[in-house]
PDB file of C-alpha atoms in Angstrom:
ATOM      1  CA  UNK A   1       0.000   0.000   0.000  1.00  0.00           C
ATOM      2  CA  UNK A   2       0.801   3.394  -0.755  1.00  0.00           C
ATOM      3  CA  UNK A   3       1.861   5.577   2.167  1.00  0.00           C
ATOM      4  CA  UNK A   4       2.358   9.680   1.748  1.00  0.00           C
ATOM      5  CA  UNK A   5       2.071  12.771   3.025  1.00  0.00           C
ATOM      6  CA  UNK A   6       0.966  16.364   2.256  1.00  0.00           C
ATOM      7  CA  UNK A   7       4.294  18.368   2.123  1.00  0.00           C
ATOM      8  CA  UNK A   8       5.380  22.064   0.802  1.00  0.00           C
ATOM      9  CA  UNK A   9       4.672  22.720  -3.106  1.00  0.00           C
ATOM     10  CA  UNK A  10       8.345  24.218  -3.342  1.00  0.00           C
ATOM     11  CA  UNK A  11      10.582  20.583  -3.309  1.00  0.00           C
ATOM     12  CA  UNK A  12       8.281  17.946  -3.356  1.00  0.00           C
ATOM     13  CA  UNK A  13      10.237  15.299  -4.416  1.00  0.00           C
ATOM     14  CA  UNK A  14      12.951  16.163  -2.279  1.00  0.00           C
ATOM     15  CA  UNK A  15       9.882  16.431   0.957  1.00  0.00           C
ATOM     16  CA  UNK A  16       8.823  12.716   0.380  1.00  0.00           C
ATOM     17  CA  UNK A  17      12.960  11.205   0.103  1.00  0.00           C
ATOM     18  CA  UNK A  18      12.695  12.981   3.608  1.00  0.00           C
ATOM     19  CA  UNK A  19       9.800  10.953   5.313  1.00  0.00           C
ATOM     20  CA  UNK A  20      10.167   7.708   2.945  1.00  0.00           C
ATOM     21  CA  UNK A  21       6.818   8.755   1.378  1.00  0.00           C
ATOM     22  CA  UNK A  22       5.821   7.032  -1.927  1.00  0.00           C
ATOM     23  CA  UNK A  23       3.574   9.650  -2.608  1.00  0.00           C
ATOM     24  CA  UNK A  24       2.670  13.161  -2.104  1.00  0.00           C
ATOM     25  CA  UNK A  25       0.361  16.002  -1.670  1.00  0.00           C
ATOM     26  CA  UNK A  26       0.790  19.562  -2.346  1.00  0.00           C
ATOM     27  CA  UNK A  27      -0.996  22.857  -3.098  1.00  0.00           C
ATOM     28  CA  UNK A  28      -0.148  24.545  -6.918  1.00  0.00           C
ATOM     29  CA  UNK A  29      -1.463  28.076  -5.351  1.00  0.00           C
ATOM     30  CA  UNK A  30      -2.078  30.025  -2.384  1.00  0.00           C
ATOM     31  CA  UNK A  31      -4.496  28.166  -0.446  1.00  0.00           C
ATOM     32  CA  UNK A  32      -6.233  31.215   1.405  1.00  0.00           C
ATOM     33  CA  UNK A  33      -6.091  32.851  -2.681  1.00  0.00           C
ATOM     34  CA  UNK A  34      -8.139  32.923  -5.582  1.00  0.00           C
ATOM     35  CA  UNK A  35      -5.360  33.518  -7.929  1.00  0.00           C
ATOM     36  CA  UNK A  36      -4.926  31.076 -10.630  1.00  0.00           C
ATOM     37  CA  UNK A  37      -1.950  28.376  -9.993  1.00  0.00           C
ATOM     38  CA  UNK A  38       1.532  29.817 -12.414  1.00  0.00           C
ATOM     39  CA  UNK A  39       3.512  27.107 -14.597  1.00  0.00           C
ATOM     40  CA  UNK A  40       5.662  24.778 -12.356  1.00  0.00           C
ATOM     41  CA  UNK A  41       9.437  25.025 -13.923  1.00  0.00           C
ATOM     42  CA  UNK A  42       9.672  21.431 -12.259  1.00  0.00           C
ATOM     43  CA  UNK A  43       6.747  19.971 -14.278  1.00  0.00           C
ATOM     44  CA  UNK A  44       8.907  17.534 -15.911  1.00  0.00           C
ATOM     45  CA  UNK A  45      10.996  16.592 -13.377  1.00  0.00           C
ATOM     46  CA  UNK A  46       7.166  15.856 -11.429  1.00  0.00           C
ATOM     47  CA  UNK A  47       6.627  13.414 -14.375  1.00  0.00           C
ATOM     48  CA  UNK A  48       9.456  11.919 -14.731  1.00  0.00           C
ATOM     49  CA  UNK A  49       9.735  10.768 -10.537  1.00  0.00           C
ATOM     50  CA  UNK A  50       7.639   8.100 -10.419  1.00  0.00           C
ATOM     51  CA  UNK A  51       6.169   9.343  -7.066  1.00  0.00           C
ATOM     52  CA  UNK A  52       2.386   9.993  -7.631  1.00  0.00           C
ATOM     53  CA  UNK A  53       1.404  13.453  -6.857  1.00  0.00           C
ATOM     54  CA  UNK A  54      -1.524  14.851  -5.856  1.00  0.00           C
ATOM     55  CA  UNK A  55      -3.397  17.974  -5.344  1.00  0.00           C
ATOM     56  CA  UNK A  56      -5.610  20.026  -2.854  1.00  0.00           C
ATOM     57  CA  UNK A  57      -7.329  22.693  -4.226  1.00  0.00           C
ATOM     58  CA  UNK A  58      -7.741  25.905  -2.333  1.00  0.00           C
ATOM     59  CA  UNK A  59      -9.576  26.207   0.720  1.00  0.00           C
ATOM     60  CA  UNK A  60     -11.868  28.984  -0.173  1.00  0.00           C
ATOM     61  CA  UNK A  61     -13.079  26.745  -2.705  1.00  0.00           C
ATOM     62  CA  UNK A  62     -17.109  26.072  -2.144  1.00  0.00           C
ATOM     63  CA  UNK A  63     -18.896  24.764  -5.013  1.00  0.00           C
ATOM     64  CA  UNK A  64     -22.163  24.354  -3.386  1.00  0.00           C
ATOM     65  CA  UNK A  65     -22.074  28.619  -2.251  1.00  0.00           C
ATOM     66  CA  UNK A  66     -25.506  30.102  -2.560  1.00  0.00           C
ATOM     67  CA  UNK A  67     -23.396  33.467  -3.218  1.00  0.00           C
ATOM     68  CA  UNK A  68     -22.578  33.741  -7.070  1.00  0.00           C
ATOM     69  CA  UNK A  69     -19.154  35.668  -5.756  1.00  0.00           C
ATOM     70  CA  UNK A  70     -17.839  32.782  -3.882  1.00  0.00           C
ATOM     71  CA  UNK A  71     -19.739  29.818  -5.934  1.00  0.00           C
ATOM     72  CA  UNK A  72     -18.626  31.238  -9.832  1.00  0.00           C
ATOM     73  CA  UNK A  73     -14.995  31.807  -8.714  1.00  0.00           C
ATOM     74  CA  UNK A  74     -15.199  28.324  -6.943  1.00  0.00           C
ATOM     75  CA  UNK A  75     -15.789  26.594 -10.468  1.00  0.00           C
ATOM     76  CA  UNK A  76     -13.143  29.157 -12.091  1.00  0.00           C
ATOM     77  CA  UNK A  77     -10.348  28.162  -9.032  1.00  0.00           C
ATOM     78  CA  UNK A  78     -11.518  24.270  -9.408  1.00  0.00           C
ATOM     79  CA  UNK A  79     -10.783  24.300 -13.606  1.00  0.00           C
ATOM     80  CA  UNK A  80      -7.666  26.202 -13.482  1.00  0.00           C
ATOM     81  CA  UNK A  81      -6.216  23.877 -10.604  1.00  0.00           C
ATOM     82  CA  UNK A  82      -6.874  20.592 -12.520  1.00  0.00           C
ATOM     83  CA  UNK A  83      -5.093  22.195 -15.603  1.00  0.00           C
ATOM     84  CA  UNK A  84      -2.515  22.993 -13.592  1.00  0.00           C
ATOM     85  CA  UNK A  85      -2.579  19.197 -11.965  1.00  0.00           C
ATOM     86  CA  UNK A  86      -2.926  17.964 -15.799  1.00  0.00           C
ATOM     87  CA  UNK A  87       0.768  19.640 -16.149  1.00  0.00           C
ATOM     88  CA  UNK A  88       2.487  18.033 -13.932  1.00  0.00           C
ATOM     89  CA  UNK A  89       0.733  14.898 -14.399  1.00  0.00           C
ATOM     90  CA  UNK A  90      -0.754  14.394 -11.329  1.00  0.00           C
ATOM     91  CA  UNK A  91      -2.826  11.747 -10.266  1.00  0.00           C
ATOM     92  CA  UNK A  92      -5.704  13.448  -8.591  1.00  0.00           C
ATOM     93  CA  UNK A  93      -7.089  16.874  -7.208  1.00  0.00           C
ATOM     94  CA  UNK A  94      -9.063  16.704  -3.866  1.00  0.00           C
ATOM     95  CA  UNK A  95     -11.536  19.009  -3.130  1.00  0.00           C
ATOM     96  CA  UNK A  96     -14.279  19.422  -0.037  1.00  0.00           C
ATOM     97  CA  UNK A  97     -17.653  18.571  -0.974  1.00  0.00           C
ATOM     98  CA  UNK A  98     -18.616  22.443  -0.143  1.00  0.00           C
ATOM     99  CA  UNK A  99     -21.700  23.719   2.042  1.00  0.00           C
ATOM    100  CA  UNK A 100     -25.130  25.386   0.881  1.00  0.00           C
ATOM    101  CA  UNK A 101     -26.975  27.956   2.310  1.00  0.00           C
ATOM    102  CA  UNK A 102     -28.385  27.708   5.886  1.00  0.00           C
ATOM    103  CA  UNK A 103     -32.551  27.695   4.112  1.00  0.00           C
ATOM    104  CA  UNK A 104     -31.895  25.734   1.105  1.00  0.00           C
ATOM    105  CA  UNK A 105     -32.629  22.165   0.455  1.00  0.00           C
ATOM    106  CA  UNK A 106     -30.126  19.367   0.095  1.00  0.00           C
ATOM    107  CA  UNK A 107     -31.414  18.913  -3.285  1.00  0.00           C
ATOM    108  CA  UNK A 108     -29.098  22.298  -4.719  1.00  0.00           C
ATOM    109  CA  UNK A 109     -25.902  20.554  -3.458  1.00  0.00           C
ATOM    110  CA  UNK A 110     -25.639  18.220  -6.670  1.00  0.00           C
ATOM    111  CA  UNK A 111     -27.061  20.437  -8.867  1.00  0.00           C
ATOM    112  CA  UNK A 112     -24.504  22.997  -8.366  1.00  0.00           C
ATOM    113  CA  UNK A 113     -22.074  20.139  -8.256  1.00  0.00           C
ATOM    114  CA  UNK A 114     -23.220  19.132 -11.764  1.00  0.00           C
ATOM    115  CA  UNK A 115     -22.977  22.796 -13.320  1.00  0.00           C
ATOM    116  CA  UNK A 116     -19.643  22.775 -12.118  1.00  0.00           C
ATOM    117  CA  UNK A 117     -18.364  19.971 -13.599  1.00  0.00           C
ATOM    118  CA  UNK A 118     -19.925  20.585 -17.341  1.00  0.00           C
ATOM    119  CA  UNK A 119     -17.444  23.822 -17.271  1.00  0.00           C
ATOM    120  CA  UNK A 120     -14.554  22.307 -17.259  1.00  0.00           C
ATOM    121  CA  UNK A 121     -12.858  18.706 -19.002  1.00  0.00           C
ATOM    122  CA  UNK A 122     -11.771  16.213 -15.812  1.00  0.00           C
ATOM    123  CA  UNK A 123      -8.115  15.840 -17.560  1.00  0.00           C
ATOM    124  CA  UNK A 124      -7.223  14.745 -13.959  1.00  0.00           C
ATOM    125  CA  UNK A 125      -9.947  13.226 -11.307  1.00  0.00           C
ATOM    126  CA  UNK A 126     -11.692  14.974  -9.212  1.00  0.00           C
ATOM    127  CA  UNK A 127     -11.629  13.108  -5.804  1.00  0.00           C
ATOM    128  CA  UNK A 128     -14.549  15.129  -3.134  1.00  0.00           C
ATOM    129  CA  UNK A 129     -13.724  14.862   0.318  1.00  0.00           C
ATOM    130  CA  UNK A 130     -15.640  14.511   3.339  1.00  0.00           C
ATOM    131  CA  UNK A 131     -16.268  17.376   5.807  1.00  0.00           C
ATOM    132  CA  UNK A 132     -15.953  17.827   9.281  1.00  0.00           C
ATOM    133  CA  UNK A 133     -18.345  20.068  10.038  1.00  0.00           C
ATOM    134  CA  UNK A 134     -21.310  22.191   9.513  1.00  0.00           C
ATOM    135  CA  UNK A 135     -24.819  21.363   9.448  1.00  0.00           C
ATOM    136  CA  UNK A 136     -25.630  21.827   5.366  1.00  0.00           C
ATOM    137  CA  UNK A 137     -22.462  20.737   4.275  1.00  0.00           C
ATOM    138  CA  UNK A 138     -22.766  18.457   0.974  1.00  0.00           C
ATOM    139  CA  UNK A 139     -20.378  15.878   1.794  1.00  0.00           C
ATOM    140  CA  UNK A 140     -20.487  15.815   5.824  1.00  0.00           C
ATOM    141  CA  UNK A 141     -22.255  12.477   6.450  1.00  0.00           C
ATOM    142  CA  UNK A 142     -21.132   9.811   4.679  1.00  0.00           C
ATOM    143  CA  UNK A 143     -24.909   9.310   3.701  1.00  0.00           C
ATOM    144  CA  UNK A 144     -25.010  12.395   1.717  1.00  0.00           C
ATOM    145  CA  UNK A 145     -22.599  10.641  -1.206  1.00  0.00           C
ATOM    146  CA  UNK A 146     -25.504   8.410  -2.210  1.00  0.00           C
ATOM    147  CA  UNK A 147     -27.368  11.610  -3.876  1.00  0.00           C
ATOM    148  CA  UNK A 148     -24.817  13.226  -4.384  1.00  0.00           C
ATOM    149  CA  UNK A 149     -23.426  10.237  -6.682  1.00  0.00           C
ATOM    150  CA  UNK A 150     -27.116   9.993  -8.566  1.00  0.00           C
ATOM    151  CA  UNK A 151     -26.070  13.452 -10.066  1.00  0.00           C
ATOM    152  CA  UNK A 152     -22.588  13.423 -10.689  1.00  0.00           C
ATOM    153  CA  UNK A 153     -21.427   9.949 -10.826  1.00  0.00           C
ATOM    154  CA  UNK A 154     -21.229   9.891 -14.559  1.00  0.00           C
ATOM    155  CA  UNK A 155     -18.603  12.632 -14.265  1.00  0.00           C
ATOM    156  CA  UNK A 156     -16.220  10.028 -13.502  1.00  0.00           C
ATOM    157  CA  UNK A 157     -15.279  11.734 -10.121  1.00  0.00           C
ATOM    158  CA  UNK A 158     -13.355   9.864  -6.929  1.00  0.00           C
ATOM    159  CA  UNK A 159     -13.547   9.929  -3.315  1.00  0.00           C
ATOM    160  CA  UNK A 160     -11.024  11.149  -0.986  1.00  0.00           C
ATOM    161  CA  UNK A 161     -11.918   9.836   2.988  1.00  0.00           C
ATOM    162  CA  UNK A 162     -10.019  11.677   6.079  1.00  0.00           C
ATOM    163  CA  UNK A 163     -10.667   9.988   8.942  1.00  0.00           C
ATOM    164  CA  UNK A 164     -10.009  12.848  10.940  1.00  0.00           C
ATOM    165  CA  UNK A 165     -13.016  14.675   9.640  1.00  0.00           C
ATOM    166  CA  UNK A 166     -15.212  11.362   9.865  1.00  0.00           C
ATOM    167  CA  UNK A 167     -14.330  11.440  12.926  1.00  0.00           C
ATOM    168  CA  UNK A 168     -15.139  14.710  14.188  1.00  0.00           C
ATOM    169  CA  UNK A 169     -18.508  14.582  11.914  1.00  0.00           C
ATOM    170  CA  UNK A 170     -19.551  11.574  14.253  1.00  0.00           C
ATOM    171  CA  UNK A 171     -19.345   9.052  11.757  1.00  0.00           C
ATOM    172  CA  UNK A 172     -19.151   5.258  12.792  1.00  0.00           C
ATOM    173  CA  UNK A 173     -15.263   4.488  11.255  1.00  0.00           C
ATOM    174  CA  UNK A 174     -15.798   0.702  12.128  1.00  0.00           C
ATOM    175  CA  UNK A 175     -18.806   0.920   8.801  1.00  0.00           C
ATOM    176  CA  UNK A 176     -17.626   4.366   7.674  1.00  0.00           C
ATOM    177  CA  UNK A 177     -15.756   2.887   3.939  1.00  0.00           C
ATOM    178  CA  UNK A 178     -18.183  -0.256   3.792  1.00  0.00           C
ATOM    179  CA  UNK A 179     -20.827   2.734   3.613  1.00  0.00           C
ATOM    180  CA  UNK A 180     -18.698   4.950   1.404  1.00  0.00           C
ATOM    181  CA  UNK A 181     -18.467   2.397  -1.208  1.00  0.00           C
ATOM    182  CA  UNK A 182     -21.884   1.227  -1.205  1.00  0.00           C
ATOM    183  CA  UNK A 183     -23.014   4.415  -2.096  1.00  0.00           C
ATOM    184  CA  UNK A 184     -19.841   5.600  -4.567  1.00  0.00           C
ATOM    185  CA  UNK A 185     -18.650   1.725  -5.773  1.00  0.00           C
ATOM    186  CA  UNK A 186     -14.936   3.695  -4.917  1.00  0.00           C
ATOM    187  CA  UNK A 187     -12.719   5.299  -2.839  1.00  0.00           C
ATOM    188  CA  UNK A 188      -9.652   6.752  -4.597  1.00  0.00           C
ATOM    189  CA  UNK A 189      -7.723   8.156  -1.592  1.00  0.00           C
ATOM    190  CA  UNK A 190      -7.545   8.225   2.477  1.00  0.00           C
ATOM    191  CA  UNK A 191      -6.361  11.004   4.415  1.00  0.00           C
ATOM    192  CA  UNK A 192      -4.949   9.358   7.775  1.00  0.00           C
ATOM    193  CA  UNK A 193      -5.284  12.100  10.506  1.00  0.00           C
ATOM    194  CA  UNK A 194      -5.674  11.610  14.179  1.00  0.00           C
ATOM    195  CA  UNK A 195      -8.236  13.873  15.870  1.00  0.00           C
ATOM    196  CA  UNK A 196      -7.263  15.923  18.505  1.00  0.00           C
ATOM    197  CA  UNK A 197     -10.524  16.237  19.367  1.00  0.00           C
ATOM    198  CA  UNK A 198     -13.129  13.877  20.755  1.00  0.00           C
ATOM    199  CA  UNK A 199     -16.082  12.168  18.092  1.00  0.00           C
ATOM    200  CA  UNK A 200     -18.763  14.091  17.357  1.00  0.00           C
ATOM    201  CA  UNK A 201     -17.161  17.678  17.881  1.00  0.00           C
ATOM    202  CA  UNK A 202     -17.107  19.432  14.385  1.00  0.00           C
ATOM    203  CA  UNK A 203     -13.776  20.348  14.646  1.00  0.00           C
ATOM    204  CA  UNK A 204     -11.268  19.900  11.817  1.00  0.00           C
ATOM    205  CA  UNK A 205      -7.930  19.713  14.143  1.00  0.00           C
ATOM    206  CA  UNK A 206      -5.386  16.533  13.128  1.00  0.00           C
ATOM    207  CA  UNK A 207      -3.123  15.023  15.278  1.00  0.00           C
ATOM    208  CA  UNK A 208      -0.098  12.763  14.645  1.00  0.00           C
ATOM    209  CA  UNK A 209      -1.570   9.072  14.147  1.00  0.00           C
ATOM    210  CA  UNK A 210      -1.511   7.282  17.812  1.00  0.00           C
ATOM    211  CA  UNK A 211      -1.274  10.578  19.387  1.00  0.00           C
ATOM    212  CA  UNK A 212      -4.746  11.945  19.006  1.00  0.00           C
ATOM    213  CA  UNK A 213      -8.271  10.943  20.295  1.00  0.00           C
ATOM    214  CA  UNK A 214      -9.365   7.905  17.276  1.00  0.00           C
ATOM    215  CA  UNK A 215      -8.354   4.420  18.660  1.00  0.00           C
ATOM    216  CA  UNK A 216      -5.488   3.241  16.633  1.00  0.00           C
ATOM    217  CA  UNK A 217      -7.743  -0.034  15.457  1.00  0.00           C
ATOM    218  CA  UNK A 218     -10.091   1.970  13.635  1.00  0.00           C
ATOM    219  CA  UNK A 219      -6.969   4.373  12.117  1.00  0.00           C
ATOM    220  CA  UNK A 220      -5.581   1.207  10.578  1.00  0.00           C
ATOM    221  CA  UNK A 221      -8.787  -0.642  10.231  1.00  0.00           C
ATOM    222  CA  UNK A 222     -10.203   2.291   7.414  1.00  0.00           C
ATOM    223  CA  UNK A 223      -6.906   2.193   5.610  1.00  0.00           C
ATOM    224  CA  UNK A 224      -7.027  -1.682   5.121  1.00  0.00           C
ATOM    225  CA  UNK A 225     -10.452  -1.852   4.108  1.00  0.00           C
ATOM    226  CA  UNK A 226     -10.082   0.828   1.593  1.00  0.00           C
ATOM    227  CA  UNK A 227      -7.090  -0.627  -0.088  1.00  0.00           C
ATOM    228  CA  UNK A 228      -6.119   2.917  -1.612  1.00  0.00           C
ATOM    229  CA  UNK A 229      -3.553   5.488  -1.751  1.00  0.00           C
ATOM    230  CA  UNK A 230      -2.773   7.006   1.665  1.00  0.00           C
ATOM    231  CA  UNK A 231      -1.616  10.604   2.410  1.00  0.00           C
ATOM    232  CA  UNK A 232      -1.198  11.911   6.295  1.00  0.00           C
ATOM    233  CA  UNK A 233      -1.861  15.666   6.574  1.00  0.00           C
ATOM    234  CA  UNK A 234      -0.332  15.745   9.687  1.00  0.00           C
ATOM    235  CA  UNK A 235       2.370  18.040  11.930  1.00  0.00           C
ATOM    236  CA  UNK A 236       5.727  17.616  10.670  1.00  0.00           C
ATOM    237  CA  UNK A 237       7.409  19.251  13.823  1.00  0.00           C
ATOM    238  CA  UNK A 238      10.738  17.023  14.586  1.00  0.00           C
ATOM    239  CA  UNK A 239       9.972  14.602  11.688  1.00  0.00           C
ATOM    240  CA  UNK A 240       6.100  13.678  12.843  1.00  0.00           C
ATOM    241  CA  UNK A 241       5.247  12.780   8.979  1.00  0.00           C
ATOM    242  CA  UNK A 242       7.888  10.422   8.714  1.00  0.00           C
ATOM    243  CA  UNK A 243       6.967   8.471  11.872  1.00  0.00           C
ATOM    244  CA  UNK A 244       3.385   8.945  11.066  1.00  0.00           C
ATOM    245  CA  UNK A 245       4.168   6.761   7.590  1.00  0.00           C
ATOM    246  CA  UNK A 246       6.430   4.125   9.563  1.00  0.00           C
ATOM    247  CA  UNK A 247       3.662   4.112  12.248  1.00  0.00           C
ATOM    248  CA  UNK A 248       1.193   3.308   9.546  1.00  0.00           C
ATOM    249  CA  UNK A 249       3.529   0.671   7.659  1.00  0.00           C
ATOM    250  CA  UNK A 250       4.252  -0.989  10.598  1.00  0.00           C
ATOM    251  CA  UNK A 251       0.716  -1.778  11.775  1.00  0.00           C
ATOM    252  CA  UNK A 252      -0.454  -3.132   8.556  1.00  0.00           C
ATOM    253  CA  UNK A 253       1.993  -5.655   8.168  1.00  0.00           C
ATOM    254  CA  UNK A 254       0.773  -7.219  11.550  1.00  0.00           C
TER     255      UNK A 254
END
């Protein structure tokens, strides 16, 4: 199994020889920005690595906005970063499922959803994340894929699970990817974060695996049962990604 981590966009390649990653995860912009993502001078050298790279959109991204100046520029952001993801070849862009307006109904989620993707050509897939919080988020409950799917499955997008955010949305981990598939048929990509918080709060706050509030069996227990890529967006203070990946190695060879 694939084990990386979410490191700096500056030297990537050199980032994952640093924590024995196979993998990694980077931003192509400013995550707090709407400015489009400039031309990587290491494209090729992305290409040529061999170590599958992939990438999280902004933050400010919400596709699902009931506000045309957050929603349009959302789509714009969303196109322009899986170009940019299409240039260096990478294997994926990740993006949070978004969250509607407090008096709409759930049905506007996908729609929106939908309209966004007929903009743009999926030249790299477009893997939706789960949310940890907020009460008309799209992609919150693990339930909410199932509709969500109806609309836009034919778009050929992925999953991306964080068990961090499962966790803090009070999901059930032990059923959480059984659930996940059964409503997607896929998941594509797991971020492994600890919580520092306890189930059930909301809060989106990661902790270095076995050092946070999830019990390590259900940490380990969603990564085997998904059998896909694994990233850790953990702290890296005094080499915490690297013994977050052996941590993770270690435990499913047992």
């Amino acid at each position: 199994m694939m084990i990386g981590a979410h490191v700096g966009s500056r030297q990537p390649i050199e980032a994952a020889a640093e924590r024995g990653a196979d993998l990694v995860q980077v931003f192509l912009s400013n995550p707090q920005s709407w400015k489009k993502p400039v031309p990587r001078a290491d494209a090729e050298q992305l290409k040529a690595s061999g170590i599958p790279v992939y990438v999280h959109s902004p933050y400010l991204v919400n596709i699902g906005s009931p506000n045309n100046r957050v929603r349009i520029p959302s789509r714009k952001i969303l196109a322009e970063t899986v170009e940019a993801a299409a240039a260096i070849g990478a294997a994926g862009v990740i993006i949070h499922g978004g969250h509607i307006g407090d008096d709409e109904g759930p049905e506007v989620g996908p729609d929106r959803w939908r309209k966004a993707l007929e903009t743009f050509d999926q030249s790299v897939p477009v893997l939706i994340e789960n949310t940890a919080g907020g009460g008309n988020a799209i992609a919150r409950e693990i339930d909410g894929y199932g509709p969500l799917w109806e609309v836009i499955g034919d778009f050929g997008v992925g999953v991306c699970l964080d068990t961090c955010h499962a966790w803090a949305a009070d999901e059930d981990l032990e059923t959480v990817v059984d659930r996940l598939v059964a409503a997607t048929g896929r998941i594509d990509l797991v971020h492994c974060n600890d919580s520092r918080d306890p189930r059930g709060s909301g809060r989106d706050r990661h902790a270095n695996l076995g050092a946070g509030e999830i019990p390590e069996d259900l940490l380990v227990g969603v990564v085997r049962r998904a059998g896909a890529p694994v990233i850790v967006e953990t702290p890296d203070d005094d080499g915490g990604q690297a013994a977050d990946i052996a941590w993770l190695r270690e435990r499913l060879a047992q």
